[in-house]
mmCIF file of C-alpha atoms in Angstrom:
data_model
loop_
_atom_site.group_PDB
_atom_site.id
_atom_site.type_symbol
_atom_site.label_atom_id
_atom_site.label_comp_id
_atom_site.label_asym_id
_atom_site.label_seq_id
_atom_site.Cartn_x
_atom_site.Cartn_y
_atom_site.Cartn_z
ATOM 1 C CA MET J 17 -7.593 4.206 28.422
ATOM 2 C CA LYS J 18 -5.645 5.038 25.287
ATOM 3 C CA LYS J 19 -7.088 7.462 22.753
ATOM 4 C CA ILE J 20 -7.488 5.827 19.328
ATOM 5 C CA LEU J 21 -8.559 7.570 16.126
ATOM 6 C CA ILE J 22 -10.904 5.514 13.914
ATOM 7 C CA LEU J 23 -11.123 6.496 10.250
ATOM 8 C CA HIS J 24 -13.780 4.632 8.267
ATOM 9 C CA THR J 25 -13.303 4.905 4.511
ATOM 10 C CA GLY J 26 -15.688 2.347 2.990
ATOM 11 C CA GLY J 27 -15.014 -0.932 1.215
ATOM 12 C CA THR J 28 -16.472 -4.406 1.691
ATOM 13 C CA ILE J 29 -16.221 -4.036 5.464
ATOM 14 C CA SER J 30 -18.940 -1.353 5.202
ATOM 15 C CA MET J 31 -21.106 -3.027 2.529
ATOM 16 C CA TYR J 32 -23.934 -5.548 2.489
ATOM 17 C CA GLU J 33 -24.913 -8.465 0.288
ATOM 18 C CA ASP J 34 -28.202 -8.280 -1.604
ATOM 19 C CA LYS J 35 -29.790 -11.603 -0.683
ATOM 20 C CA ARG J 36 -31.741 -11.826 -3.931
ATOM 21 C CA SER J 37 -29.015 -10.975 -6.433
ATOM 22 C CA GLY J 38 -25.936 -11.903 -4.413
ATOM 23 C CA GLU J 39 -24.374 -8.552 -5.337
ATOM 24 C CA VAL J 40 -22.342 -6.704 -2.722
ATOM 25 C CA LYS J 41 -23.231 -3.017 -2.492
ATOM 26 C CA PRO J 42 -22.472 0.071 -0.405
ATOM 27 C CA SER J 43 -25.024 0.607 2.329
ATOM 28 C CA GLY J 44 -26.554 3.898 3.339
ATOM 29 C CA THR J 45 -24.999 3.659 6.789
ATOM 30 C CA ASN J 46 -21.671 2.087 7.605
ATOM 31 C CA PRO J 47 -22.555 -0.864 9.886
ATOM 32 C CA LEU J 48 -19.307 -0.371 11.768
ATOM 33 C CA LEU J 49 -20.540 2.999 12.981
ATOM 34 C CA GLU J 50 -23.334 1.182 14.790
ATOM 35 C CA SER J 51 -21.193 -1.667 16.096
ATOM 36 C CA ALA J 52 -18.161 0.377 17.131
ATOM 37 C CA GLN J 53 -19.286 0.120 20.743
ATOM 38 C CA ALA J 54 -18.018 -3.470 20.567
ATOM 39 C CA ALA J 55 -14.527 -1.963 20.773
ATOM 40 C CA GLY J 56 -15.461 0.830 23.171
ATOM 41 C CA HIS J 57 -14.117 -1.068 26.172
ATOM 42 C CA LEU J 58 -10.670 -1.238 24.562
ATOM 43 C CA ALA J 59 -9.981 2.462 24.082
ATOM 44 C CA ASP J 60 -11.353 5.972 24.040
ATOM 45 C CA LEU J 61 -12.424 6.137 20.393
ATOM 46 C CA ILE J 62 -12.523 9.222 18.159
ATOM 47 C CA VAL J 63 -14.571 8.122 15.143
ATOM 48 C CA GLU J 64 -14.624 9.835 11.759
ATOM 49 C CA GLU J 65 -15.794 8.861 8.291
ATOM 50 C CA PRO J 66 -13.872 11.198 5.949
ATOM 51 C CA PHE J 67 -15.337 9.423 2.913
ATOM 52 C CA GLN J 68 -17.069 6.162 2.010
ATOM 53 C CA LEU J 69 -15.593 4.710 -1.150
ATOM 54 C CA PRO J 70 -14.991 1.246 -2.610
ATOM 55 C CA SER J 71 -11.238 0.809 -2.671
ATOM 56 C CA PRO J 72 -10.957 0.879 -6.507
ATOM 57 C CA HIS J 73 -12.228 4.469 -6.179
ATOM 58 C CA ILE J 74 -9.408 5.452 -3.804
ATOM 59 C CA THR J 75 -6.766 7.757 -5.293
ATOM 60 C CA PRO J 76 -3.625 9.345 -3.807
ATOM 61 C CA ARG J 77 -5.824 12.350 -3.002
ATOM 62 C CA GLU J 78 -7.767 10.275 -0.463
ATOM 63 C CA MET J 79 -4.536 8.781 0.871
ATOM 64 C CA LEU J 80 -3.215 12.288 1.488
ATOM 65 C CA MET J 81 -6.485 13.176 3.213
ATOM 66 C CA LEU J 82 -6.017 10.263 5.647
ATOM 67 C CA LYS J 83 -2.448 11.388 6.347
ATOM 68 C CA GLU J 84 -3.709 14.880 7.131
ATOM 69 C CA ARG J 85 -6.463 13.595 9.461
ATOM 70 C CA ILE J 86 -3.978 11.514 11.424
ATOM 71 C CA GLU J 87 -1.540 14.421 11.716
ATOM 72 C CA HIS J 88 -4.361 16.755 12.768
ATOM 73 C CA HIS J 89 -5.397 14.485 15.623
ATOM 74 C CA LEU J 90 -1.798 13.863 16.634
ATOM 75 C CA GLU J 91 -1.372 17.601 17.106
ATOM 76 C CA LYS J 92 -4.788 18.533 18.496
ATOM 77 C CA ASN J 93 -5.849 15.469 20.485
ATOM 78 C CA GLY J 94 -2.645 13.619 21.301
ATOM 79 C CA ILE J 95 -3.931 10.306 19.978
ATOM 80 C CA ASP J 96 -2.124 7.100 20.953
ATOM 81 C CA GLY J 97 -2.930 5.218 17.775
ATOM 82 C CA ALA J 98 -5.107 5.094 14.658
ATOM 83 C CA VAL J 99 -7.197 2.431 12.946
ATOM 84 C CA ILE J 100 -8.330 2.775 9.332
ATOM 85 C CA THR J 101 -11.024 0.569 7.820
ATOM 86 C CA HIS J 102 -10.513 0.250 4.071
ATOM 87 C CA GLY J 103 -11.507 -1.788 1.044
ATOM 88 C CA THR J 104 -9.037 -4.587 0.372
ATOM 89 C CA ASP J 105 -8.317 -4.052 -3.346
ATOM 90 C CA THR J 106 -6.027 -1.052 -2.760
ATOM 91 C CA LEU J 107 -5.531 -1.411 0.989
ATOM 92 C CA GLU J 108 -1.825 -2.212 0.662
ATOM 93 C CA GLU J 109 -1.210 0.961 -1.360
ATOM 94 C CA THR J 110 -2.881 3.225 1.181
ATOM 95 C CA ALA J 111 -1.036 1.473 4.003
ATOM 96 C CA TYR J 112 2.331 1.905 2.281
ATOM 97 C CA PHE J 113 1.585 5.545 1.400
ATOM 98 C CA LEU J 114 0.927 6.269 5.085
ATOM 99 C CA ASP J 115 3.981 4.266 6.113
ATOM 100 C CA LEU J 116 6.154 6.521 3.944
ATOM 101 C CA THR J 117 4.528 9.851 4.764
ATOM 102 C CA VAL J 118 3.343 9.898 8.397
ATOM 103 C CA ASP J 119 6.259 10.585 10.727
ATOM 104 C CA THR J 120 5.186 9.143 14.070
ATOM 105 C CA ASP J 121 5.876 6.163 16.285
ATOM 106 C CA ILE J 122 2.251 5.599 17.292
ATOM 107 C CA PRO J 123 0.591 2.475 15.866
ATOM 108 C CA ILE J 124 -1.326 3.052 12.638
ATOM 109 C CA VAL J 125 -3.330 -0.041 11.742
ATOM 110 C CA VAL J 126 -5.213 -0.630 8.485
ATOM 111 C CA THR J 127 -7.867 -3.336 8.278
ATOM 112 C CA GLY J 128 -10.718 -4.462 6.061
ATOM 113 C CA ALA J 129 -12.896 -7.455 5.275
ATOM 114 C CA MET J 130 -13.352 -10.016 2.547
ATOM 115 C CA ARG J 131 -17.008 -10.650 3.386
ATOM 116 C CA SER J 132 -19.650 -7.960 3.670
ATOM 117 C CA SER J 133 -21.421 -7.147 6.911
ATOM 118 C CA ASN J 134 -24.434 -9.457 6.493
ATOM 119 C CA GLU J 135 -22.760 -12.452 4.852
ATOM 120 C CA ILE J 136 -22.359 -15.736 6.705
ATOM 121 C CA GLY J 137 -18.923 -15.734 8.278
ATOM 122 C CA SER J 138 -18.521 -11.983 7.960
ATOM 123 C CA ASP J 139 -15.011 -11.028 9.070
ATOM 124 C CA GLY J 140 -15.397 -7.253 9.261
ATOM 125 C CA LEU J 141 -16.258 -6.634 12.904
ATOM 126 C CA TYR J 142 -13.764 -9.256 14.064
ATOM 127 C CA ASN J 143 -10.954 -7.671 12.028
ATOM 128 C CA PHE J 144 -11.924 -4.226 13.284
ATOM 129 C CA ILE J 145 -11.749 -5.287 16.935
ATOM 130 C CA ALA J 146 -8.438 -7.057 16.281
ATOM 131 C CA ALA J 147 -7.090 -3.852 14.721
ATOM 132 C CA VAL J 148 -8.115 -1.775 17.754
ATOM 133 C CA ARG J 149 -6.543 -4.357 20.070
ATOM 134 C CA THR J 150 -3.335 -4.059 18.070
ATOM 135 C CA ALA J 151 -3.411 -0.251 18.078
ATOM 136 C CA VAL J 152 -3.600 -0.085 21.888
ATOM 137 C CA HIS J 153 -0.831 -2.627 22.406
ATOM 138 C CA ASP J 154 2.395 -1.102 23.717
ATOM 139 C CA GLU J 155 4.599 -3.252 21.475
ATOM 140 C CA ALA J 156 2.817 -2.012 18.336
ATOM 141 C CA ARG J 157 4.631 1.325 18.606
ATOM 142 C CA ASP J 158 7.473 2.205 16.273
ATOM 143 C CA LYS J 159 6.766 -0.586 13.804
ATOM 144 C CA GLY J 160 5.439 1.544 10.978
ATOM 145 C CA VAL J 161 1.990 1.134 9.504
ATOM 146 C CA LEU J 162 0.522 -2.303 10.204
ATOM 147 C CA VAL J 163 -2.071 -4.311 8.294
ATOM 148 C CA VAL J 164 -4.272 -6.535 10.454
ATOM 149 C CA LEU J 165 -6.640 -9.167 9.080
ATOM 150 C CA ASN J 166 -7.380 -12.811 9.813
ATOM 151 C CA ASP J 167 -5.491 -12.861 13.138
ATOM 152 C CA GLU J 168 -2.220 -11.748 11.533
ATOM 153 C CA ILE J 169 -0.189 -8.537 11.719
ATOM 154 C CA HIS J 170 1.795 -7.567 8.625
ATOM 155 C CA SER J 171 4.076 -4.652 7.792
ATOM 156 C CA ALA J 172 2.764 -2.260 5.161
ATOM 157 C CA LYS J 173 5.923 -2.610 3.080
ATOM 158 C CA ASN J 174 5.700 -6.379 2.610
ATOM 159 C CA VAL J 175 2.019 -7.262 2.692
ATOM 160 C CA THR J 176 0.006 -7.843 -0.473
ATOM 161 C CA LYS J 177 -3.384 -9.193 -1.469
ATOM 162 C CA THR J 178 -2.829 -12.712 -2.826
ATOM 163 C CA HIS J 179 -6.346 -14.118 -3.354
ATOM 164 C CA THR J 180 -9.472 -12.576 -4.835
ATOM 165 C CA SER J 181 -11.882 -13.789 -2.159
ATOM 166 C CA ASN J 182 -10.221 -15.888 0.566
ATOM 167 C CA VAL J 183 -10.223 -14.369 4.060
ATOM 168 C CA SER J 184 -6.509 -15.183 4.373
ATOM 169 C CA THR J 185 -5.723 -13.153 1.252
ATOM 170 C CA PHE J 186 -3.215 -10.790 2.878
ATOM 171 C CA GLN J 187 0.235 -12.341 3.000
ATOM 172 C CA SER J 188 3.834 -11.112 3.105
ATOM 173 C CA PRO J 189 5.713 -13.255 0.556
ATOM 174 C CA GLN J 190 9.219 -14.243 1.729
ATOM 175 C CA TYR J 191 8.755 -12.541 5.096
ATOM 176 C CA GLY J 192 5.495 -13.644 6.702
ATOM 177 C CA PRO J 193 3.554 -11.718 9.346
ATOM 178 C CA ILE J 194 5.422 -9.788 12.032
ATOM 179 C CA GLY J 195 2.898 -10.826 14.664
ATOM 180 C CA ILE J 196 -0.199 -12.868 15.423
ATOM 181 C CA ILE J 197 -3.412 -12.238 17.320
ATOM 182 C CA THR J 198 -4.951 -14.740 19.734
ATOM 183 C CA LYS J 199 -8.060 -14.426 21.858
ATOM 184 C CA LYS J 200 -5.982 -13.242 24.793
ATOM 185 C CA ALA J 201 -2.792 -11.763 23.393
ATOM 186 C CA ILE J 202 -1.029 -9.759 20.686
ATOM 187 C CA LEU J 203 2.287 -11.467 19.951
ATOM 188 C CA PHE J 204 5.006 -9.745 17.906
ATOM 189 C CA HIS J 205 7.972 -11.784 16.719
ATOM 190 C CA HIS J 206 9.610 -9.475 14.123
ATOM 191 C CA GLN J 207 10.679 -5.837 14.142
ATOM 192 C CA PRO J 208 10.734 -4.009 10.776
ATOM 193 C CA ILE J 209 14.041 -2.263 10.094
ATOM 194 C CA GLY J 210 15.306 0.320 7.641
ATOM 195 C CA ARG J 211 12.004 2.139 7.203
ATOM 196 C CA LYS J 212 11.941 5.186 4.904
ATOM 197 C CA LYS J 213 10.061 8.459 5.306
ATOM 198 C CA ILE J 214 9.205 10.774 2.420
ATOM 199 C CA PRO J 215 7.377 13.819 3.831
ATOM 200 C CA VAL J 216 4.991 15.483 1.396
ATOM 201 C CA ASN J 217 2.232 18.060 1.683
ATOM 202 C CA ALA J 218 0.885 17.834 -1.863
ATOM 203 C CA LEU J 219 0.741 15.384 -4.759
ATOM 204 C CA SER J 220 1.220 16.493 -8.345
ATOM 205 C CA LYS J 221 3.182 13.794 -10.183
ATOM 206 C CA ARG J 222 1.840 11.273 -12.669
ATOM 207 C CA VAL J 223 3.514 7.868 -12.424
ATOM 208 C CA GLU J 224 2.380 4.932 -14.549
ATOM 209 C CA LEU J 225 2.816 1.177 -14.100
ATOM 210 C CA LEU J 226 3.399 -1.371 -16.875
ATOM 211 C CA LYS J 227 3.717 -5.141 -16.686
ATOM 212 C CA ALA J 228 6.163 -6.826 -19.080
ATOM 213 C CA TYR J 229 5.119 -9.838 -21.145
ATOM 214 C CA ALA J 230 6.540 -12.081 -23.841
ATOM 215 C CA GLY J 231 6.665 -10.269 -27.190
ATOM 216 C CA MET J 232 6.143 -6.795 -25.712
ATOM 217 C CA ASP J 233 7.284 -3.979 -28.004
ATOM 218 C CA ALA J 234 7.995 -0.269 -27.622
ATOM 219 C CA SER J 235 4.580 1.089 -28.644
ATOM 220 C CA LEU J 236 3.258 1.550 -25.092
ATOM 221 C CA PHE J 237 6.442 3.337 -24.059
ATOM 222 C CA PHE J 238 6.227 5.761 -26.984
ATOM 223 C CA SER J 239 2.586 6.419 -26.064
ATOM 224 C CA LEU J 240 3.543 7.156 -22.472
ATOM 225 C CA GLY J 241 6.043 9.723 -23.707
ATOM 226 C CA GLU J 242 3.216 11.560 -25.447
ATOM 227 C CA MET J 243 1.162 11.494 -22.225
ATOM 228 C CA LYS J 244 3.709 13.680 -20.409
ATOM 229 C CA ILE J 245 4.165 11.335 -17.470
ATOM 230 C CA ASP J 246 6.579 12.150 -14.641
ATOM 231 C CA GLY J 247 7.757 8.620 -13.929
ATOM 232 C CA LEU J 248 7.286 4.959 -14.821
ATOM 233 C CA VAL J 249 7.451 1.641 -12.975
ATOM 234 C CA ILE J 250 7.905 -1.559 -14.971
ATOM 235 C CA GLU J 251 7.145 -5.019 -13.616
ATOM 236 C CA ALA J 252 9.924 -6.823 -15.452
ATOM 237 C CA LEU J 253 10.427 -10.484 -16.224
ATOM 238 C CA GLY J 254 12.294 -12.663 -13.731
ATOM 239 C CA GLN J 255 15.282 -11.021 -12.091
ATOM 240 C CA GLY J 256 14.774 -7.800 -14.032
ATOM 241 C CA ASN J 257 14.813 -8.424 -17.768
ATOM 242 C CA LEU J 258 12.759 -7.083 -20.679
ATOM 243 C CA PRO J 259 12.094 -8.086 -24.287
ATOM 244 C CA PRO J 260 14.647 -6.324 -26.533
ATOM 245 C CA GLN J 261 11.874 -4.786 -28.668
ATOM 246 C CA VAL J 262 10.986 -2.364 -25.822
ATOM 247 C CA LEU J 263 14.433 -0.757 -25.651
ATOM 248 C CA PRO J 264 13.872 2.089 -28.180
ATOM 249 C CA GLY J 265 10.840 3.280 -26.198
ATOM 250 C CA ILE J 266 12.700 3.075 -22.904
ATOM 251 C CA ARG J 267 15.657 5.007 -24.301
ATOM 252 C CA LYS J 268 13.342 7.777 -25.466
ATOM 253 C CA LEU J 269 11.733 8.103 -22.027
ATOM 254 C CA LEU J 270 15.120 8.212 -20.309
ATOM 255 C CA GLU J 271 16.368 10.836 -22.773
ATOM 256 C CA GLU J 272 13.346 12.959 -21.863
ATOM 257 C CA GLY J 273 14.359 12.797 -18.197
ATOM 258 C CA ILE J 274 11.599 10.429 -17.083
ATOM 259 C CA PRO J 275 12.844 8.156 -14.259
ATOM 260 C CA ILE J 276 12.060 4.463 -14.701
ATOM 261 C CA VAL J 277 11.965 2.048 -11.763
ATOM 262 C CA LEU J 278 12.234 -1.699 -12.309
ATOM 263 C CA VAL J 279 10.586 -4.366 -10.149
ATOM 264 C CA SER J 280 9.860 -8.010 -10.891
ATOM 265 C CA ARG J 281 6.476 -9.407 -11.820
ATOM 266 C CA CYS J 282 7.442 -12.345 -9.570
ATOM 267 C CA PHE J 283 6.161 -11.926 -6.016
ATOM 268 C CA ASN J 284 9.322 -13.403 -4.467
ATOM 269 C CA GLY J 285 12.880 -12.177 -4.927
ATOM 270 C CA THR J 286 14.391 -8.888 -6.063
ATOM 271 C CA VAL J 287 15.571 -7.490 -9.384
ATOM 272 C CA GLU J 288 19.309 -7.556 -10.061
ATOM 273 C CA ASP J 289 21.633 -6.624 -12.915
ATOM 274 C CA VAL J 290 22.619 -10.246 -13.578
ATOM 275 C CA TYR J 291 21.853 -11.077 -17.192
ATOM 276 C CA GLN J 292 24.166 -9.730 -19.899
ATOM 277 C CA TYR J 293 22.157 -9.777 -23.117
ATOM 278 C CA GLU J 294 19.993 -7.324 -25.025
ATOM 279 C CA GLY J 295 17.198 -6.381 -22.657
ATOM 280 C CA GLY J 296 18.911 -8.102 -19.740
ATOM 281 C CA GLY J 297 19.194 -6.490 -16.333
ATOM 282 C CA ALA J 298 22.874 -5.576 -16.758
ATOM 283 C CA GLN J 299 22.107 -3.533 -19.874
ATOM 284 C CA LEU J 300 19.014 -1.920 -18.306
ATOM 285 C CA LYS J 301 20.989 -0.753 -15.302
ATOM 286 C CA ARG J 302 23.712 0.758 -17.507
ATOM 287 C CA MET J 303 20.980 2.647 -19.365
ATOM 288 C CA GLY J 304 20.004 4.356 -16.112
ATOM 289 C CA ILE J 305 16.981 2.358 -14.981
ATOM 290 C CA ILE J 306 16.552 2.311 -11.193
ATOM 291 C CA PHE J 307 16.363 -1.144 -9.605
ATOM 292 C CA SER J 308 13.953 -1.413 -6.667
ATOM 293 C CA ASN J 309 14.842 -3.515 -3.650
ATOM 294 C CA GLY J 310 11.958 -5.963 -3.377
ATOM 295 C CA LEU J 311 8.867 -3.757 -3.708
ATOM 296 C CA ASN J 312 5.955 -4.890 -5.847
ATOM 297 C CA GLY J 313 4.803 -2.727 -8.738
ATOM 298 C CA GLN J 314 1.975 -0.887 -7.014
ATOM 299 C CA LYS J 315 4.113 0.052 -4.027
ATOM 300 C CA ALA J 316 7.078 1.096 -6.162
ATOM 301 C CA ARG J 317 4.673 3.402 -7.995
ATOM 302 C CA ILE J 318 3.619 5.006 -4.690
ATOM 303 C CA GLN J 319 7.247 5.426 -3.654
ATOM 304 C CA LEU J 320 8.321 6.933 -6.994
ATOM 305 C CA MET J 321 5.358 9.303 -6.959
ATOM 306 C CA LEU J 322 6.380 10.553 -3.506
ATOM 307 C CA ALA J 323 10.085 10.695 -4.367
ATOM 308 C CA LEU J 324 9.327 12.899 -7.361
ATOM 309 C CA GLU J 325 7.667 15.408 -5.033
ATOM 310 C CA ARG J 326 11.067 15.746 -3.342
ATOM 311 C CA THR J 327 13.486 15.664 -6.295
ATOM 312 C CA LYS J 328 13.862 15.099 -10.028
ATOM 313 C CA ASP J 329 17.519 14.093 -9.754
ATOM 314 C CA PRO J 330 17.780 10.426 -10.864
ATOM 315 C CA GLU J 331 20.689 9.763 -8.498
ATOM 316 C CA LYS J 332 18.729 11.082 -5.517
ATOM 317 C CA ILE J 333 15.614 9.166 -6.595
ATOM 318 C CA LYS J 334 17.753 6.025 -6.720
ATOM 319 C CA GLU J 335 18.548 6.477 -3.009
ATOM 320 C CA PHE J 336 14.866 6.094 -2.134
ATOM 321 C CA PHE J 337 14.896 2.578 -3.611
ATOM 322 C CA GLN J 338 18.073 1.241 -2.025
#
């Protein structure tokens, strides 16, 4: 049997619904710890609970902790794969962080649940077993970090949460899942290519994320300059355009050496230097703004934060986003 590391971190998958109030709350004991034997026939499980946090409480510090636990067990125990249970709100960020920072070809699978452990139709245990099944599958190797929920396998780079409560919330816009899960089989039909690695051992950079809107002005950008940030990601309009009123604030940040990465607030397509007008993508690129190749805002923030641990050179940072 393969040796699989299980890291439970909290989230809805570990919570319960108060039947009187309808509120979903953390429980004293993670129910998956008691039901893990349901996957015991699939692999030799090493089970840890490094922390139990709702996913809005997760920070890059916890993401780094998960990276370190996986690397520890790779070295000490020769694990064949890892499964992480996680709250869904920030699941895609943790998955992408691990995809960029853990240098291994073993399957690392992140899963969660949209319904708590005692709700009707609870999806937690099912998703957990599906994740373990994926982690032990030979074809799951060398595909980067995978996200498994609702009988689908997605790549960490492309997947995002698209619905507040639906069990099919995790989708990969434009790309779709790279595999599916049936009762009897794990079926892969895509192979991710061009994956990046950004090795880090510590995190010290502050990167902020802003979303552009009609009538936006420069005030937020001037405020960010006073906050001594290390980098900024902007979710721009359309193909990568901004209201002209923001330009003085952006110029000031660039003059202070703060790298700015541009993504689109649209969830399909990429930003390009197409439009030639004040605030258009062509002007923004000439100013020195870095155009990201298809990442959403939250993932571009993770990538910029990691890139800044490696270099402050804007030209070298740009290479991470090509």
